[in-house]
Amino acid sequence: MVSVKCSPYHIADKCVLMGDAAHAVVPFYGQGMNAGFEDCIVFDEIMDQFNNDFSAVLSEYTRVRVPDDHAIADLAMYNYIEMRAHVNSKWFLFRKYVDNFLHFLMPRTIVPLYTMVTFTRTRYHQAVERWQWQNKVINRGLLFCSSGAVLGGSYLLFKNPPNIDKIHIGIEKMWNRLLSIRTS
């Protein structure tokens, strides 16, 4: 499987590359065809913006599309690695749950990467930048909350220590329990 990343997408005002000719991607994100269609939409928008002046349109098209198409190629490769290595990780599953929960609470602030890429017209490279920012904020928030929980729990244990005498179990009694478990 191959990814194609090239730049520029045009030759003077004579030729332009779109779709897989400009940015073939591995199929692990399911966005190759969508990126090609988006090329057409963006090209049409730029044609309108520059009044069909190909000398200006083609260079602007390259400037606008190259970062997005390189980003989707990178995302497709990342998604392959994610599917191969991370989906069985408890931390990964926890983070997906946290991301979705935060998206439910703050749908305009926290948007999962897959949702941004698949269900919005957010440019691919902007989706990656936003995803990286969200990861940093969420990871720092989780670190802050877990640090607060550890410090709070430590403070409570220090302030109100448990009565060790009530917890104390004699060595002989513990040994007899272990032997009874072993023999049964």
PDB file of C-alpha atoms in Angstrom:
ATOM      1  CA  MET A   1       0.000   0.000   0.000  1.00  0.00           C
ATOM      2  CA  VAL A   2       1.234   3.418  -0.909  1.00  0.00           C
ATOM      3  CA  SER A   3       0.634   7.051   0.005  1.00  0.00           C
ATOM      4  CA  VAL A   4       1.377   9.784  -2.507  1.00  0.00           C
ATOM      5  CA  LYS A   5       2.400  13.225  -1.314  1.00  0.00           C
ATOM      6  CA  CYS A   6       3.496  15.730  -3.895  1.00  0.00           C
ATOM      7  CA  SER A   7       3.721  19.466  -4.307  1.00  0.00           C
ATOM      8  CA  PRO A   8       2.930  21.594  -6.239  1.00  0.00           C
ATOM      9  CA  TYR A   9      -0.309  20.285  -7.723  1.00  0.00           C
ATOM     10  CA  HIS A  10      -0.020  22.423 -10.838  1.00  0.00           C
ATOM     11  CA  ILE A  11       2.274  23.261 -13.745  1.00  0.00           C
ATOM     12  CA  ALA A  12       2.038  26.968 -14.598  1.00  0.00           C
ATOM     13  CA  ASP A  13      -1.533  27.597 -15.767  1.00  0.00           C
ATOM     14  CA  LYS A  14      -1.723  24.458 -17.929  1.00  0.00           C
ATOM     15  CA  CYS A  15      -2.186  21.421 -15.700  1.00  0.00           C
ATOM     16  CA  VAL A  16      -3.518  20.535 -12.253  1.00  0.00           C
ATOM     17  CA  LEU A  17      -3.515  17.282 -10.271  1.00  0.00           C
ATOM     18  CA  MET A  18      -6.517  16.267  -8.188  1.00  0.00           C
ATOM     19  CA  GLY A  19      -7.623  13.244  -6.240  1.00  0.00           C
ATOM     20  CA  ASP A  20      -5.378  10.183  -6.130  1.00  0.00           C
ATOM     21  CA  ALA A  21      -3.060  11.675  -8.757  1.00  0.00           C
ATOM     22  CA  ALA A  22      -2.092  14.316  -6.194  1.00  0.00           C
ATOM     23  CA  HIS A  23      -2.595  12.480  -2.913  1.00  0.00           C
ATOM     24  CA  ALA A  24      -3.281   8.760  -2.935  1.00  0.00           C
ATOM     25  CA  VAL A  25      -3.754   7.552   0.646  1.00  0.00           C
ATOM     26  CA  VAL A  26      -3.899   4.183   2.365  1.00  0.00           C
ATOM     27  CA  PRO A  27      -7.518   3.099   2.973  1.00  0.00           C
ATOM     28  CA  PHE A  28      -7.449   3.077   6.771  1.00  0.00           C
ATOM     29  CA  TYR A  29      -9.385   6.296   7.327  1.00  0.00           C
ATOM     30  CA  GLY A  30     -11.888   5.910   4.505  1.00  0.00           C
ATOM     31  CA  GLN A  31     -11.332   9.469   3.278  1.00  0.00           C
ATOM     32  CA  GLY A  32      -9.466   9.031  -0.026  1.00  0.00           C
ATOM     33  CA  MET A  33     -12.487   9.530  -2.262  1.00  0.00           C
ATOM     34  CA  ASN A  34     -13.885  12.249  -0.018  1.00  0.00           C
ATOM     35  CA  ALA A  35     -10.575  14.112  -0.239  1.00  0.00           C
ATOM     36  CA  GLY A  36     -10.780  13.875  -4.033  1.00  0.00           C
ATOM     37  CA  PHE A  37     -14.331  15.233  -4.038  1.00  0.00           C
ATOM     38  CA  GLU A  38     -13.242  17.979  -1.672  1.00  0.00           C
ATOM     39  CA  ASP A  39     -10.490  18.854  -4.166  1.00  0.00           C
ATOM     40  CA  CYS A  40     -13.214  19.528  -6.742  1.00  0.00           C
ATOM     41  CA  ILE A  41     -15.278  21.633  -4.335  1.00  0.00           C
ATOM     42  CA  VAL A  42     -12.264  23.696  -3.254  1.00  0.00           C
ATOM     43  CA  PHE A  43     -11.131  24.124  -6.870  1.00  0.00           C
ATOM     44  CA  ASP A  44     -14.593  25.385  -7.824  1.00  0.00           C
ATOM     45  CA  GLU A  45     -14.643  27.803  -4.878  1.00  0.00           C
ATOM     46  CA  ILE A  46     -11.215  29.141  -5.845  1.00  0.00           C
ATOM     47  CA  MET A  47     -12.310  29.450  -9.496  1.00  0.00           C
ATOM     48  CA  ASP A  48     -15.193  31.651  -8.347  1.00  0.00           C
ATOM     49  CA  GLN A  49     -12.934  33.642  -6.038  1.00  0.00           C
ATOM     50  CA  PHE A  50     -10.380  34.405  -8.791  1.00  0.00           C
ATOM     51  CA  ASN A  51     -12.877  34.814 -11.683  1.00  0.00           C
ATOM     52  CA  ASN A  52     -11.574  31.764 -13.586  1.00  0.00           C
ATOM     53  CA  ASP A  53      -8.035  33.199 -13.939  1.00  0.00           C
ATOM     54  CA  PHE A  54      -6.079  29.931 -14.186  1.00  0.00           C
ATOM     55  CA  SER A  55      -2.704  31.547 -13.505  1.00  0.00           C
ATOM     56  CA  ALA A  56      -3.959  32.644 -10.078  1.00  0.00           C
ATOM     57  CA  VAL A  57      -6.353  29.745  -9.456  1.00  0.00           C
ATOM     58  CA  LEU A  58      -3.874  26.910  -9.846  1.00  0.00           C
ATOM     59  CA  SER A  59      -1.205  28.316  -7.541  1.00  0.00           C
ATOM     60  CA  GLU A  60      -3.855  29.174  -4.916  1.00  0.00           C
ATOM     61  CA  TYR A  61      -5.339  25.680  -5.238  1.00  0.00           C
ATOM     62  CA  THR A  62      -1.906  24.181  -4.524  1.00  0.00           C
ATOM     63  CA  ARG A  63      -1.387  26.516  -1.563  1.00  0.00           C
ATOM     64  CA  VAL A  64      -4.764  25.617  -0.066  1.00  0.00           C
ATOM     65  CA  ARG A  65      -4.908  21.874  -0.719  1.00  0.00           C
ATOM     66  CA  VAL A  66      -1.369  20.601  -0.101  1.00  0.00           C
ATOM     67  CA  PRO A  67      -1.489  20.930   3.733  1.00  0.00           C
ATOM     68  CA  ASP A  68      -4.896  19.228   3.868  1.00  0.00           C
ATOM     69  CA  ASP A  69      -4.001  16.382   1.560  1.00  0.00           C
ATOM     70  CA  HIS A  70      -0.727  15.695   3.344  1.00  0.00           C
ATOM     71  CA  ALA A  71      -2.647  15.745   6.645  1.00  0.00           C
ATOM     72  CA  ILE A  72      -5.203  13.155   5.469  1.00  0.00           C
ATOM     73  CA  ALA A  73      -2.378  10.916   4.235  1.00  0.00           C
ATOM     74  CA  ASP A  74      -0.780  11.129   7.686  1.00  0.00           C
ATOM     75  CA  LEU A  75      -4.146  10.546   9.397  1.00  0.00           C
ATOM     76  CA  ALA A  76      -4.783   7.431   7.324  1.00  0.00           C
ATOM     77  CA  MET A  77      -1.410   6.000   8.352  1.00  0.00           C
ATOM     78  CA  TYR A  78      -2.008   6.983  11.994  1.00  0.00           C
ATOM     79  CA  ASN A  79      -5.404   5.286  11.927  1.00  0.00           C
ATOM     80  CA  TYR A  80      -3.765   2.076  10.712  1.00  0.00           C
ATOM     81  CA  ILE A  81      -1.363   2.188  13.658  1.00  0.00           C
ATOM     82  CA  GLU A  82      -4.246   2.986  16.014  1.00  0.00           C
ATOM     83  CA  MET A  83      -6.329   0.042  14.769  1.00  0.00           C
ATOM     84  CA  ARG A  84      -3.328  -2.293  14.895  1.00  0.00           C
ATOM     85  CA  ALA A  85      -1.849  -1.371  18.256  1.00  0.00           C
ATOM     86  CA  HIS A  86      -4.082   0.804  20.412  1.00  0.00           C
ATOM     87  CA  VAL A  87      -7.661  -0.496  20.301  1.00  0.00           C
ATOM     88  CA  ASN A  88      -6.962  -3.132  22.964  1.00  0.00           C
ATOM     89  CA  SER A  89      -5.277  -0.661  25.308  1.00  0.00           C
ATOM     90  CA  LYS A  90      -7.267   0.211  28.427  1.00  0.00           C
ATOM     91  CA  TRP A  91      -5.836   3.758  28.358  1.00  0.00           C
ATOM     92  CA  PHE A  92      -6.939   4.194  24.724  1.00  0.00           C
ATOM     93  CA  LEU A  93     -10.468   2.977  25.497  1.00  0.00           C
ATOM     94  CA  PHE A  94     -10.628   5.201  28.593  1.00  0.00           C
ATOM     95  CA  ARG A  95      -9.500   8.226  26.549  1.00  0.00           C
ATOM     96  CA  LYS A  96     -12.134   7.485  23.866  1.00  0.00           C
ATOM     97  CA  TYR A  97     -14.772   7.389  26.607  1.00  0.00           C
ATOM     98  CA  VAL A  98     -13.492  10.680  28.079  1.00  0.00           C
ATOM     99  CA  ASP A  99     -13.393  12.314  24.613  1.00  0.00           C
ATOM    100  CA  ASN A 100     -16.962  11.241  23.848  1.00  0.00           C
ATOM    101  CA  PHE A 101     -18.204  12.303  27.283  1.00  0.00           C
ATOM    102  CA  LEU A 102     -16.587  15.735  26.938  1.00  0.00           C
ATOM    103  CA  HIS A 103     -18.009  16.039  23.420  1.00  0.00           C
ATOM    104  CA  PHE A 104     -21.454  15.310  24.873  1.00  0.00           C
ATOM    105  CA  LEU A 105     -20.968  18.031  27.526  1.00  0.00           C
ATOM    106  CA  MET A 106     -19.257  20.588  25.248  1.00  0.00           C
ATOM    107  CA  PRO A 107     -20.080  19.704  21.613  1.00  0.00           C
ATOM    108  CA  ARG A 108     -18.575  22.880  20.161  1.00  0.00           C
ATOM    109  CA  THR A 109     -15.388  22.825  22.226  1.00  0.00           C
ATOM    110  CA  ILE A 110     -14.337  19.167  22.240  1.00  0.00           C
ATOM    111  CA  VAL A 111     -14.897  17.276  18.991  1.00  0.00           C
ATOM    112  CA  PRO A 112     -13.376  13.818  18.456  1.00  0.00           C
ATOM    113  CA  LEU A 113     -10.947  13.638  15.529  1.00  0.00           C
ATOM    114  CA  TYR A 114     -13.012  11.091  13.609  1.00  0.00           C
ATOM    115  CA  THR A 115     -16.089  13.307  13.908  1.00  0.00           C
ATOM    116  CA  MET A 116     -14.173  16.371  12.683  1.00  0.00           C
ATOM    117  CA  VAL A 117     -12.727  14.530   9.705  1.00  0.00           C
ATOM    118  CA  THR A 118     -15.783  12.515   8.697  1.00  0.00           C
ATOM    119  CA  PHE A 119     -18.807  14.668   9.500  1.00  0.00           C
ATOM    120  CA  THR A 120     -17.654  18.278   9.040  1.00  0.00           C
ATOM    121  CA  ARG A 121     -15.994  20.415   6.382  1.00  0.00           C
ATOM    122  CA  THR A 122     -13.159  21.227   8.781  1.00  0.00           C
ATOM    123  CA  ARG A 123      -9.953  21.247   6.777  1.00  0.00           C
ATOM    124  CA  TYR A 124      -7.866  18.169   7.468  1.00  0.00           C
ATOM    125  CA  HIS A 125      -4.801  20.007   8.710  1.00  0.00           C
ATOM    126  CA  GLN A 126      -6.961  22.180  10.983  1.00  0.00           C
ATOM    127  CA  ALA A 127      -8.638  19.034  12.353  1.00  0.00           C
ATOM    128  CA  VAL A 128      -5.201  17.625  13.187  1.00  0.00           C
ATOM    129  CA  GLU A 129      -4.124  20.859  14.884  1.00  0.00           C
ATOM    130  CA  ARG A 130      -7.354  21.009  16.901  1.00  0.00           C
ATOM    131  CA  TRP A 131      -7.052  17.328  17.833  1.00  0.00           C
ATOM    132  CA  GLN A 132      -3.502  17.885  19.090  1.00  0.00           C
ATOM    133  CA  TRP A 133      -4.670  20.882  21.154  1.00  0.00           C
ATOM    134  CA  GLN A 134      -7.596  18.877  22.576  1.00  0.00           C
ATOM    135  CA  ASN A 135      -5.281  15.983  23.483  1.00  0.00           C
ATOM    136  CA  LYS A 136      -2.962  18.354  25.327  1.00  0.00           C
ATOM    137  CA  VAL A 137      -5.837  19.999  27.227  1.00  0.00           C
ATOM    138  CA  ILE A 138      -7.553  16.700  28.104  1.00  0.00           C
ATOM    139  CA  ASN A 139      -4.312  14.992  29.179  1.00  0.00           C
ATOM    140  CA  ARG A 140      -3.390  17.958  31.372  1.00  0.00           C
ATOM    141  CA  GLY A 141      -6.904  17.965  32.833  1.00  0.00           C
ATOM    142  CA  LEU A 142      -6.674  14.248  33.622  1.00  0.00           C
ATOM    143  CA  LEU A 143      -3.241  14.759  35.193  1.00  0.00           C
ATOM    144  CA  PHE A 144      -4.560  17.649  37.284  1.00  0.00           C
ATOM    145  CA  CYS A 145      -7.615  15.655  38.442  1.00  0.00           C
ATOM    146  CA  SER A 146      -5.627  12.527  39.299  1.00  0.00           C
ATOM    147  CA  SER A 147      -2.977  14.598  41.119  1.00  0.00           C
ATOM    148  CA  GLY A 148      -5.748  16.326  43.061  1.00  0.00           C
ATOM    149  CA  ALA A 149      -7.293  12.986  43.969  1.00  0.00           C
ATOM    150  CA  VAL A 150      -3.972  11.567  45.177  1.00  0.00           C
ATOM    151  CA  LEU A 151      -3.118  14.692  47.169  1.00  0.00           C
ATOM    152  CA  GLY A 152      -6.647  14.912  48.609  1.00  0.00           C
ATOM    153  CA  GLY A 153      -6.633  11.237  49.572  1.00  0.00           C
ATOM    154  CA  SER A 154      -3.187  11.576  51.133  1.00  0.00           C
ATOM    155  CA  TYR A 155      -4.302  14.624  53.095  1.00  0.00           C
ATOM    156  CA  LEU A 156      -7.396  12.807  54.390  1.00  0.00           C
ATOM    157  CA  LEU A 157      -5.332   9.765  55.400  1.00  0.00           C
ATOM    158  CA  PHE A 158      -2.789  11.979  57.146  1.00  0.00           C
ATOM    159  CA  LYS A 159      -5.457  14.082  58.872  1.00  0.00           C
ATOM    160  CA  ASN A 160      -7.611  11.088  59.883  1.00  0.00           C
ATOM    161  CA  PRO A 161      -5.349   8.035  60.088  1.00  0.00           C
ATOM    162  CA  PRO A 162      -7.115   4.689  60.380  1.00  0.00           C
ATOM    163  CA  ASN A 163      -6.946   2.862  63.709  1.00  0.00           C
ATOM    164  CA  ILE A 164      -4.295   0.237  62.971  1.00  0.00           C
ATOM    165  CA  ASP A 165      -5.145  -1.782  66.087  1.00  0.00           C
ATOM    166  CA  LYS A 166      -8.593  -2.602  64.680  1.00  0.00           C
ATOM    167  CA  ILE A 167      -7.073  -3.757  61.399  1.00  0.00           C
ATOM    168  CA  HIS A 168      -4.325  -5.881  63.004  1.00  0.00           C
ATOM    169  CA  ILE A 169      -4.678  -9.596  62.349  1.00  0.00           C
ATOM    170  CA  GLY A 170      -2.414 -11.987  64.191  1.00  0.00           C
ATOM    171  CA  ILE A 171       0.297 -13.743  62.198  1.00  0.00           C
ATOM    172  CA  GLU A 172      -0.918 -17.202  63.270  1.00  0.00           C
ATOM    173  CA  LYS A 173      -4.473 -16.377  62.237  1.00  0.00           C
ATOM    174  CA  MET A 174      -3.312 -15.119  58.798  1.00  0.00           C
ATOM    175  CA  TRP A 175      -1.084 -18.186  58.330  1.00  0.00           C
ATOM    176  CA  ASN A 176      -3.977 -20.531  59.186  1.00  0.00           C
ATOM    177  CA  ARG A 177      -6.205 -18.734  56.628  1.00  0.00           C
ATOM    178  CA  LEU A 178      -3.562 -19.122  53.927  1.00  0.00           C
ATOM    179  CA  LEU A 179      -3.154 -22.830  54.721  1.00  0.00           C
ATOM    180  CA  SER A 180      -6.918 -23.389  54.614  1.00  0.00           C
ATOM    181  CA  ILE A 181      -7.113 -21.708  51.180  1.00  0.00           C
ATOM    182  CA  ARG A 182      -4.212 -23.797  49.935  1.00  0.00           C
ATOM    183  CA  THR A 183      -5.724 -27.122  51.073  1.00  0.00           C
ATOM    184  CA  SER A 184      -9.211 -26.445  49.739  1.00  0.00           C
TER     185      SER A 184
END
